[in-house]
PDB file of N, CA, C and O in Angstrom:
ATOM      1  N   LYS S  15       0.945  -1.275  -0.337  1.00 95.00           N
ATOM      2  CA  LYS S  15      -0.186   0.175  -0.349  1.00 95.00           C
ATOM      3  C   LYS S  15       1.113   0.887   0.217  1.00 95.00           C
ATOM      4  O   LYS S  15       1.866   1.325   0.165  1.00 95.00           O
ATOM      5  N   GLY S  16       0.297   2.282  -0.219  1.00 97.00           N
ATOM      6  CA  GLY S  16       0.884   3.736   0.153  1.00 97.00           C
ATOM      7  C   GLY S  16       0.290   4.739   0.407  1.00 97.00           C
ATOM      8  O   GLY S  16      -0.950   4.801   0.699  1.00 97.00           O
ATOM      9  N   THR S  17       1.011   5.772   0.863  1.00 97.00           N
ATOM     10  CA  THR S  17       0.329   7.177   1.562  1.00 97.00           C
ATOM     11  C   THR S  17       0.898   8.094   0.532  1.00 97.00           C
ATOM     12  O   THR S  17       1.917   8.410   0.572  1.00 97.00           O
ATOM     13  N   VAL S  18       0.161   9.039  -0.057  1.00 98.00           N
ATOM     14  CA  VAL S  18       0.191  10.242  -0.545  1.00 98.00           C
ATOM     15  C   VAL S  18       0.973  11.230   0.352  1.00 98.00           C
ATOM     16  O   VAL S  18       0.555  11.279   1.472  1.00 98.00           O
ATOM     17  N   ASN S  19       1.991  11.865  -0.211  1.00 97.00           N
ATOM     18  CA  ASN S  19       2.628  12.344   0.965  1.00 97.00           C
ATOM     19  C   ASN S  19       2.915  13.925   0.053  1.00 97.00           C
ATOM     20  O   ASN S  19       4.023  14.548   0.108  1.00 97.00           O
ATOM     21  N   SER S  20       2.012  14.775  -0.636  1.00 96.00           N
ATOM     22  CA  SER S  20       1.817  15.983  -1.282  1.00 96.00           C
ATOM     23  C   SER S  20       0.646  16.475  -0.704  1.00 96.00           C
ATOM     24  O   SER S  20      -0.170  16.111  -0.692  1.00 96.00           O
ATOM     25  N   GLU S  21       0.779  17.881  -0.156  1.00 96.00           N
ATOM     26  CA  GLU S  21       0.001  18.754   0.405  1.00 96.00           C
ATOM     27  C   GLU S  21      -0.823  18.997  -0.740  1.00 96.00           C
ATOM     28  O   GLU S  21      -2.001  19.279  -0.494  1.00 96.00           O
ATOM     29  N   ASP S  22      -0.573  19.097  -2.019  1.00 96.00           N
ATOM     30  CA  ASP S  22      -1.426  19.259  -3.232  1.00 96.00           C
ATOM     31  C   ASP S  22      -2.161  18.178  -3.533  1.00 96.00           C
ATOM     32  O   ASP S  22      -3.386  18.025  -4.467  1.00 96.00           O
ATOM     33  N   GLY S  23      -1.680  16.830  -2.998  1.00 97.00           N
ATOM     34  CA  GLY S  23      -2.416  15.825  -3.301  1.00 97.00           C
ATOM     35  C   GLY S  23      -1.500  15.234  -5.068  1.00 97.00           C
ATOM     36  O   GLY S  23      -0.370  15.488  -4.929  1.00 97.00           O
ATOM     37  N   LEU S  24      -2.424  13.886  -5.475  1.00 97.00           N
ATOM     38  CA  LEU S  24      -1.588  13.195  -6.333  1.00 97.00           C
ATOM     39  C   LEU S  24      -2.729  13.130  -7.483  1.00 97.00           C
ATOM     40  O   LEU S  24      -3.749  12.810  -7.163  1.00 97.00           O
ATOM     41  N   ASN S  25      -2.285  13.630  -8.375  1.00 97.00           N
ATOM     42  CA  ASN S  25      -3.375  12.726  -9.950  1.00 97.00           C
ATOM     43  C   ASN S  25      -3.140  11.370 -10.019  1.00 97.00           C
ATOM     44  O   ASN S  25      -2.068  10.998 -10.008  1.00 97.00           O
ATOM     45  N   VAL S  26      -4.333  10.646 -10.666  1.00 98.00           N
ATOM     46  CA  VAL S  26      -3.851   9.640 -10.888  1.00 98.00           C
ATOM     47  C   VAL S  26      -4.162   9.308 -12.381  1.00 98.00           C
ATOM     48  O   VAL S  26      -5.131  10.160 -12.762  1.00 98.00           O
ATOM     49  N   ARG S  27      -3.388   8.785 -13.302  1.00 98.00           N
ATOM     50  CA  ARG S  27      -2.804   9.064 -14.744  1.00 98.00           C
ATOM     51  C   ARG S  27      -3.853   7.254 -15.141  1.00 98.00           C
ATOM     52  O   ARG S  27      -3.741   6.457 -14.154  1.00 98.00           O
ATOM     53  N   GLU S  28      -4.020   7.805 -16.628  1.00 98.00           N
ATOM     54  CA  GLU S  28      -4.776   6.384 -17.112  1.00 98.00           C
ATOM     55  C   GLU S  28      -3.496   5.363 -17.207  1.00 98.00           C
ATOM     56  O   GLU S  28      -3.646   4.363 -17.762  1.00 98.00           O
ATOM     57  N   SER S  29      -2.244   6.260 -17.452  1.00 98.00           N
ATOM     58  CA  SER S  29      -1.183   5.024 -17.821  1.00 98.00           C
ATOM     59  C   SER S  29       0.065   5.785 -17.270  1.00 98.00           C
ATOM     60  O   SER S  29      -0.114   7.026 -16.509  1.00 98.00           O
ATOM     61  N   PRO S  30       1.220   5.184 -17.076  1.00 98.00           N
ATOM     62  CA  PRO S  30       2.333   5.786 -16.469  1.00 98.00           C
ATOM     63  C   PRO S  30       3.453   6.888 -17.138  1.00 98.00           C
ATOM     64  O   PRO S  30       4.271   6.877 -17.957  1.00 98.00           O
ATOM     65  N   SER S  31       2.522   8.189 -16.887  1.00 96.00           N
ATOM     66  CA  SER S  31       2.970   9.206 -17.903  1.00 96.00           C
ATOM     67  C   SER S  31       2.215  10.617 -17.432  1.00 96.00           C
ATOM     68  O   SER S  31       1.033  10.472 -17.326  1.00 96.00           O
ATOM     69  N   VAL S  32       3.084  11.562 -16.841  1.00 94.00           N
ATOM     70  CA  VAL S  32       2.525  13.043 -16.707  1.00 94.00           C
ATOM     71  C   VAL S  32       1.908  13.428 -17.748  1.00 94.00           C
ATOM     72  O   VAL S  32       0.874  14.151 -17.796  1.00 94.00           O
ATOM     73  N   ASN S  33       2.088  12.855 -19.192  1.00 95.00           N
ATOM     74  CA  ASN S  33       0.998  13.352 -20.044  1.00 95.00           C
ATOM     75  C   ASN S  33      -0.223  12.504 -20.746  1.00 95.00           C
ATOM     76  O   ASN S  33      -0.773  12.918 -21.773  1.00 95.00           O
ATOM     77  N   SER S  34      -0.179  11.327 -19.805  1.00 97.00           N
ATOM     78  CA  SER S  34      -1.449  10.736 -20.227  1.00 97.00           C
ATOM     79  C   SER S  34      -2.510  11.169 -19.557  1.00 97.00           C
ATOM     80  O   SER S  34      -2.602  12.152 -18.507  1.00 97.00           O
ATOM     81  N   ASP S  35      -4.154  10.989 -19.912  1.00 98.00           N
ATOM     82  CA  ASP S  35      -5.248  11.717 -19.151  1.00 98.00           C
ATOM     83  C   ASP S  35      -5.176  11.626 -17.797  1.00 98.00           C
ATOM     84  O   ASP S  35      -4.759  10.205 -17.118  1.00 98.00           O
ATOM     85  N   ARG S  36      -5.739  12.638 -17.143  1.00 98.00           N
ATOM     86  CA  ARG S  36      -5.842  12.103 -15.772  1.00 98.00           C
ATOM     87  C   ARG S  36      -7.152  11.821 -14.981  1.00 98.00           C
ATOM     88  O   ARG S  36      -8.185  12.357 -16.086  1.00 98.00           O
ATOM     89  N   ILE S  37      -7.083  10.853 -14.746  1.00 98.00           N
ATOM     90  CA  ILE S  37      -8.459   9.847 -14.290  1.00 98.00           C
ATOM     91  C   ILE S  37      -8.853   9.997 -12.983  1.00 98.00           C
ATOM     92  O   ILE S  37     -10.214   9.698 -12.577  1.00 98.00           O
ATOM     93  N   GLY S  38      -8.353  11.168 -11.982  1.00 97.00           N
ATOM     94  CA  GLY S  38      -8.946  11.139 -10.840  1.00 97.00           C
ATOM     95  C   GLY S  38      -7.657  11.753  -9.825  1.00 97.00           C
ATOM     96  O   GLY S  38      -6.983  12.505 -10.576  1.00 97.00           O
ATOM     97  N   GLY S  39      -8.025  11.868  -8.708  1.00 98.00           N
ATOM     98  CA  GLY S  39      -6.763  12.726  -7.760  1.00 98.00           C
ATOM     99  C   GLY S  39      -7.076  11.483  -6.776  1.00 98.00           C
ATOM    100  O   GLY S  39      -8.109  11.330  -5.862  1.00 98.00           O
ATOM    101  N   LEU S  40      -5.832  12.063  -5.664  1.00 98.00           N
ATOM    102  CA  LEU S  40      -5.894  11.687  -3.965  1.00 98.00           C
ATOM    103  C   LEU S  40      -5.619  12.595  -3.272  1.00 98.00           C
ATOM    104  O   LEU S  40      -4.497  13.700  -3.754  1.00 98.00           O
ATOM    105  N   SER S  41      -6.083  12.992  -2.241  1.00 98.00           N
ATOM    106  CA  SER S  41      -5.697  13.999  -1.140  1.00 98.00           C
ATOM    107  C   SER S  41      -4.389  13.642  -0.417  1.00 98.00           C
ATOM    108  O   SER S  41      -4.035  12.329  -0.248  1.00 98.00           O
ATOM    109  N   ASN S  42      -4.050  14.856   0.208  1.00 98.00           N
ATOM    110  CA  ASN S  42      -2.635  14.377   1.201  1.00 98.00           C
ATOM    111  C   ASN S  42      -2.828  13.722   2.054  1.00 98.00           C
ATOM    112  O   ASN S  42      -4.074  13.429   2.593  1.00 98.00           O
ATOM    113  N   GLN S  43      -2.061  12.194   2.472  1.00 98.00           N
ATOM    114  CA  GLN S  43      -2.510  11.179   3.267  1.00 98.00           C
ATOM    115  C   GLN S  43      -3.251  10.461   3.338  1.00 98.00           C
ATOM    116  O   GLN S  43      -3.470   9.572   3.877  1.00 98.00           O
ATOM    117  N   GLU S  44      -3.326  10.545   2.415  1.00 97.00           N
ATOM    118  CA  GLU S  44      -4.798   9.220   1.477  1.00 97.00           C
ATOM    119  C   GLU S  44      -4.084   7.887   1.348  1.00 97.00           C
ATOM    120  O   GLU S  44      -2.704   7.607   0.737  1.00 97.00           O
ATOM    121  N   GLU S  45      -4.370   6.751   1.924  1.00 96.00           N
ATOM    122  CA  GLU S  45      -4.093   5.584   1.998  1.00 96.00           C
ATOM    123  C   GLU S  45      -4.481   4.922   0.437  1.00 96.00           C
ATOM    124  O   GLU S  45      -5.714   4.864   0.014  1.00 96.00           O
ATOM    125  N   VAL S  46      -3.971   4.061  -0.346  1.00 97.00           N
ATOM    126  CA  VAL S  46      -4.386   3.660  -1.296  1.00 97.00           C
ATOM    127  C   VAL S  46      -3.501   2.328  -1.365  1.00 97.00           C
ATOM    128  O   VAL S  46      -2.456   1.835  -0.783  1.00 97.00           O
ATOM    129  N   GLY S  47      -4.280   1.592  -2.034  1.00 97.00           N
ATOM    130  CA  GLY S  47      -3.616   0.007  -2.345  1.00 97.00           C
ATOM    131  C   GLY S  47      -3.414  -0.030  -3.925  1.00 97.00           C
ATOM    132  O   GLY S  47      -3.286   0.762  -5.025  1.00 97.00           O
ATOM    133  N   LEU S  48      -1.908  -1.125  -3.924  1.00 97.00           N
ATOM    134  CA  LEU S  48      -1.163  -0.753  -4.880  1.00 97.00           C
ATOM    135  C   LEU S  48      -0.822  -2.499  -5.639  1.00 97.00           C
ATOM    136  O   LEU S  48      -1.391  -3.394  -4.868  1.00 97.00           O
ATOM    137  N   THR S  49      -1.081  -2.607  -7.092  1.00 97.00           N
ATOM    138  CA  THR S  49      -1.152  -4.018  -7.047  1.00 97.00           C
ATOM    139  C   THR S  49       0.623  -4.548  -7.175  1.00 97.00           C
ATOM    140  O   THR S  49       0.606  -5.863  -6.904  1.00 97.00           O
ATOM    141  N   GLY S  50       1.283  -3.776  -6.905  1.00 95.00           N
ATOM    142  CA  GLY S  50       2.894  -4.239  -6.899  1.00 95.00           C
ATOM    143  C   GLY S  50       3.926  -4.386  -8.238  1.00 95.00           C
ATOM    144  O   GLY S  50       4.760  -4.506  -8.544  1.00 95.00           O
ATOM    145  N   ILE S  51       2.776  -3.614  -9.196  1.00 97.00           N
ATOM    146  CA  ILE S  51       3.110  -3.660 -10.679  1.00 97.00           C
ATOM    147  C   ILE S  51       3.911  -1.948 -10.713  1.00 97.00           C
ATOM    148  O   ILE S  51       3.293  -1.411 -10.260  1.00 97.00           O
ATOM    149  N   THR S  52       5.128  -1.832 -10.964  1.00 97.00           N
ATOM    150  CA  THR S  52       5.916  -0.302 -11.123  1.00 97.00           C
ATOM    151  C   THR S  52       6.520  -0.641 -12.905  1.00 97.00           C
ATOM    152  O   THR S  52       6.703  -1.351 -13.583  1.00 97.00           O
ATOM    153  N   GLN S  53       6.334   0.777 -13.026  1.00 98.00           N
ATOM    154  CA  GLN S  53       7.295   1.052 -14.417  1.00 98.00           C
ATOM    155  C   GLN S  53       8.122   2.082 -14.318  1.00 98.00           C
ATOM    156  O   GLN S  53       7.787   3.412 -13.322  1.00 98.00           O
ATOM    157  N   LEU S  54       9.145   1.851 -14.508  1.00 97.00           N
ATOM    158  CA  LEU S  54      10.120   3.116 -14.439  1.00 97.00           C
ATOM    159  C   LEU S  54      10.103   4.047 -16.125  1.00 97.00           C
ATOM    160  O   LEU S  54      10.581   3.750 -16.834  1.00 97.00           O
ATOM    161  N   VAL S  55       9.670   5.351 -15.398  1.00 96.00           N
ATOM    162  CA  VAL S  55       9.618   6.515 -16.586  1.00 96.00           C
ATOM    163  C   VAL S  55      10.199   7.504 -16.338  1.00 96.00           C
ATOM    164  O   VAL S  55      10.355   8.277 -15.659  1.00 96.00           O
ATOM    165  N   GLU S  56      11.256   7.817 -17.691  1.00 94.00           N
ATOM    166  CA  GLU S  56      12.136   9.168 -17.471  1.00 94.00           C
ATOM    167  C   GLU S  56      12.531   9.307 -15.698  1.00 94.00           C
ATOM    168  O   GLU S  56      12.479  10.758 -15.537  1.00 94.00           O
ATOM    169  N   GLY S  57      13.127   8.537 -15.182  1.00 95.00           N
ATOM    170  CA  GLY S  57      13.641   8.384 -14.046  1.00 95.00           C
ATOM    171  C   GLY S  57      13.269   8.359 -12.576  1.00 95.00           C
ATOM    172  O   GLY S  57      13.337   8.186 -11.512  1.00 95.00           O
ATOM    173  N   SER S  58      11.366   8.254 -13.009  1.00 96.00           N
ATOM    174  CA  SER S  58      10.640   8.075 -11.747  1.00 96.00           C
ATOM    175  C   SER S  58       9.842   6.856 -11.929  1.00 96.00           C
ATOM    176  O   SER S  58       9.627   6.006 -12.842  1.00 96.00           O
ATOM    177  N   THR S  59       9.496   6.444 -10.560  1.00 97.00           N
ATOM    178  CA  THR S  59       8.548   5.081 -10.600  1.00 97.00           C
ATOM    179  C   THR S  59       7.355   5.190 -10.306  1.00 97.00           C
ATOM    180  O   THR S  59       6.943   6.062  -9.928  1.00 97.00           O
ATOM    181  N   TRP S  60       6.830   4.596 -11.357  1.00 98.00           N
ATOM    182  CA  TRP S  60       5.055   4.548 -11.493  1.00 98.00           C
ATOM    183  C   TRP S  60       4.172   3.159 -10.766  1.00 98.00           C
ATOM    184  O   TRP S  60       5.006   2.505 -11.015  1.00 98.00           O
ATOM    185  N   TYR S  61       3.767   3.472  -9.869  1.00 98.00           N
ATOM    186  CA  TYR S  61       2.740   2.509  -9.296  1.00 98.00           C
ATOM    187  C   TYR S  61       1.503   2.526  -9.767  1.00 98.00           C
ATOM    188  O   TYR S  61       0.802   3.118  -9.963  1.00 98.00           O
ATOM    189  N   GLU S  62       0.974   1.024 -10.070  1.00 98.00           N
ATOM    190  CA  GLU S  62      -0.215   0.736 -10.567  1.00 98.00           C
ATOM    191  C   GLU S  62      -1.067   0.907  -9.080  1.00 98.00           C
ATOM    192  O   GLU S  62      -0.777  -0.030  -8.311  1.00 98.00           O
ATOM    193  N   LEU S  63      -2.331   1.342  -9.096  1.00 98.00           N
ATOM    194  CA  LEU S  63      -3.266   1.614  -8.326  1.00 98.00           C
ATOM    195  C   LEU S  63      -4.034   0.292  -8.350  1.00 98.00           C
ATOM    196  O   LEU S  63      -4.552  -0.306  -9.600  1.00 98.00           O
ATOM    197  N   SER S  64      -4.501  -0.596  -7.003  1.00 97.00           N
ATOM    198  CA  SER S  64      -5.577  -1.630  -6.985  1.00 97.00           C
ATOM    199  C   SER S  64      -6.809  -1.192  -7.808  1.00 97.00           C
ATOM    200  O   SER S  64      -7.130  -1.987  -8.393  1.00 97.00           O
ATOM    201  N   GLU S  65      -7.149  -0.344  -7.470  1.00 95.00           N
ATOM    202  CA  GLU S  65      -8.495   0.164  -7.867  1.00 95.00           C
ATOM    203  C   GLU S  65      -8.168   1.039  -9.700  1.00 95.00           C
ATOM    204  O   GLU S  65      -9.357   1.495 -10.451  1.00 95.00           O
ATOM    205  N   GLY S  66      -7.161   0.651 -10.109  1.00 97.00           N
ATOM    206  CA  GLY S  66      -6.960   1.127 -11.497  1.00 97.00           C
ATOM    207  C   GLY S  66      -6.379   2.559 -11.418  1.00 97.00           C
ATOM    208  O   GLY S  66      -6.757   3.738 -10.563  1.00 97.00           O
ATOM    209  N   GLY S  67      -5.771   2.870 -12.626  1.00 98.00           N
ATOM    210  CA  GLY S  67      -5.042   4.189 -13.144  1.00 98.00           C
ATOM    211  C   GLY S  67      -3.080   3.847 -11.911  1.00 98.00           C
ATOM    212  O   GLY S  67      -2.716   2.740 -11.661  1.00 98.00           O
ATOM    213  N   TRP S  68      -2.649   4.829 -12.439  1.00 98.00           N
ATOM    214  CA  TRP S  68      -1.078   4.894 -12.115  1.00 98.00           C
ATOM    215  C   TRP S  68      -0.754   6.574 -11.413  1.00 98.00           C
ATOM    216  O   TRP S  68      -1.162   7.331 -11.675  1.00 98.00           O
ATOM    217  N   VAL S  69       0.035   6.531 -10.097  1.00 98.00           N
ATOM    218  CA  VAL S  69       0.478   7.579  -9.820  1.00 98.00           C
ATOM    219  C   VAL S  69       2.104   7.201  -9.731  1.00 98.00           C
ATOM    220  O   VAL S  69       2.619   6.159 -10.219  1.00 98.00           O
ATOM    221  N   ILE S  70       2.644   8.711  -9.856  1.00 97.00           N
ATOM    222  CA  ILE S  70       4.058   8.676  -9.491  1.00 97.00           C
ATOM    223  C   ILE S  70       4.758   8.758  -8.460  1.00 97.00           C
ATOM    224  O   ILE S  70       4.123   8.893  -7.584  1.00 97.00           O
ATOM    225  N   GLY S  71       5.879   7.877  -8.308  1.00 97.00           N
ATOM    226  CA  GLY S  71       5.641   7.305  -6.981  1.00 97.00           C
ATOM    227  C   GLY S  71       7.157   8.481  -6.179  1.00 97.00           C
ATOM    228  O   GLY S  71       6.925   8.428  -4.886  1.00 97.00           O
ATOM    229  N   ASP S  72       7.190   9.640  -6.600  1.00 95.00           N
ATOM    230  CA  ASP S  72       7.596  10.927  -6.283  1.00 95.00           C
ATOM    231  C   ASP S  72       7.496  11.534  -4.698  1.00 95.00           C
ATOM    232  O   ASP S  72       7.743  11.741  -3.953  1.00 95.00           O
ATOM    233  N   TYR S  73       6.002  10.889  -4.908  1.00 96.00           N
ATOM    234  CA  TYR S  73       4.676  11.632  -3.954  1.00 96.00           C
ATOM    235  C   TYR S  73       3.792  10.711  -3.164  1.00 96.00           C
ATOM    236  O   TYR S  73       2.951  10.733  -2.850  1.00 96.00           O
ATOM    237  N   LEU S  74       4.556   9.646  -2.789  1.00 96.00           N
ATOM    238  CA  LEU S  74       4.129   8.368  -2.390  1.00 96.00           C
ATOM    239  C   LEU S  74       5.018   7.654  -1.503  1.00 96.00           C
ATOM    240  O   LEU S  74       6.119   6.816  -2.082  1.00 96.00           O
ATOM    241  N   ASP S  75       4.809   7.201  -0.287  1.00 97.00           N
ATOM    242  CA  ASP S  75       5.243   6.664   0.831  1.00 97.00           C
ATOM    243  C   ASP S  75       4.737   5.133   0.481  1.00 97.00           C
ATOM    244  O   ASP S  75       3.618   5.250   0.980  1.00 97.00           O
ATOM    245  N   VAL S  76       5.795   4.501   0.280  1.00 95.00           N
ATOM    246  CA  VAL S  76       5.294   2.675  -0.185  1.00 95.00           C
ATOM    247  C   VAL S  76       5.552   2.077   0.878  1.00 95.00           C
ATOM    248  O   VAL S  76       6.498   1.988   1.581  1.00 95.00           O
ATOM    249  N   THR S  77       4.280   1.135   1.725  1.00 91.00           N
ATOM    250  CA  THR S  77       4.898   0.292   2.583  1.00 91.00           C
ATOM    251  C   THR S  77       4.572  -1.410   2.353  1.00 91.00           C
ATOM    252  O   THR S  77       3.850  -1.209   1.329  1.00 91.00           O
ATOM    253  N   THR S  78       5.489  -2.307   2.813  1.00 77.00           N
ATOM    254  CA  THR S  78       5.316  -3.490   2.166  1.00 77.00           C
ATOM    255  C   THR S  78       4.288  -4.290   2.743  1.00 77.00           C
ATOM    256  O   THR S  78       3.596  -5.406   2.555  1.00 77.00           O
ATOM    257  N   ASN S  79       3.496  -3.587   4.120  1.00 64.00           N
ATOM    258  CA  ASN S  79       2.617  -4.530   4.935  1.00 64.00           C
ATOM    259  C   ASN S  79       1.283  -4.024   4.582  1.00 64.00           C
ATOM    260  O   ASN S  79       0.490  -3.294   4.248  1.00 64.00           O
TER     261      ASN S  79
END
Protein backbone atom coordinates (compact mmCIF):
# COMPACT_ATOMS: atom_id res chain seq x y z
CA LYS A 1 0.00 0.00 0.00
CA GLY A 2 1.01 3.61 -0.26
CA THR A 3 0.31 6.95 1.41
CA VAL A 4 0.25 10.24 -0.50
CA ASN A 5 2.90 12.65 0.82
CA SER A 6 2.09 15.81 -1.13
CA GLU A 7 0.09 18.70 0.32
CA ASP A 8 -1.26 19.31 -3.18
CA GLY A 9 -2.44 15.72 -3.49
CA LEU A 10 -1.60 13.38 -6.34
CA ASN A 11 -3.03 12.93 -9.83
CA VAL A 12 -4.14 9.48 -10.93
CA ARG A 13 -3.23 8.89 -14.58
CA GLU A 14 -4.57 6.45 -17.15
CA SER A 15 -1.05 5.19 -17.90
CA PRO A 16 2.39 5.75 -16.33
CA SER A 17 3.14 9.15 -17.87
CA VAL A 18 2.60 12.76 -16.82
CA ASN A 19 1.23 13.30 -20.33
CA SER A 20 -1.49 10.63 -20.05
CA ASP A 21 -5.09 11.51 -19.19
CA ARG A 22 -5.86 12.40 -15.57
CA ILE A 23 -8.59 10.01 -14.39
CA GLY A 24 -8.76 11.03 -10.74
CA GLY A 25 -6.96 12.46 -7.77
CA LEU A 26 -5.85 11.56 -4.27
CA SER A 27 -5.65 13.76 -1.17
CA ASN A 28 -2.59 14.31 1.00
CA GLN A 29 -2.15 11.43 3.50
CA GLU A 30 -4.70 9.28 1.64
CA GLU A 31 -3.88 5.57 1.69
CA VAL A 32 -4.18 3.54 -1.50
CA GLY A 33 -3.79 -0.08 -2.47
CA LEU A 34 -1.08 -0.99 -4.97
CA THR A 35 -0.91 -3.99 -7.31
CA GLY A 36 2.86 -4.36 -6.97
CA ILE A 37 3.36 -3.52 -10.64
CA THR A 38 5.76 -0.63 -11.24
CA GLN A 39 7.18 1.04 -14.30
CA LEU A 40 10.24 3.29 -14.57
CA VAL A 41 9.55 6.29 -16.82
CA GLU A 42 12.07 9.10 -17.32
CA GLY A 43 13.77 8.41 -13.99
CA SER A 44 10.57 8.19 -11.90
CA THR A 45 8.90 5.03 -10.64
CA TRP A 46 5.16 4.77 -11.32
CA TYR A 47 2.87 2.51 -9.29
CA GLU A 48 -0.30 0.80 -10.51
CA LEU A 49 -3.25 1.32 -8.15
CA SER A 50 -5.43 -1.64 -7.11
CA GLU A 51 -8.52 0.31 -8.18
CA GLY A 52 -7.03 1.23 -11.55
CA GLY A 53 -4.79 3.97 -12.80
CA TRP A 54 -1.20 4.96 -12.10
CA VAL A 55 0.52 7.41 -9.74
CA ILE A 56 4.06 8.75 -9.75
CA GLY A 57 6.11 7.45 -6.82
CA ASP A 58 7.82 10.79 -6.12
CA TYR A 59 4.89 11.77 -3.86
CA LEU A 60 3.99 8.36 -2.47
CA ASP A 61 5.31 6.63 0.66
CA VAL A 62 5.18 2.89 -0.09
CA THR A 63 4.88 0.35 2.73
CA THR A 64 5.21 -3.41 2.43
CA ASN A 65 2.55 -4.43 4.95
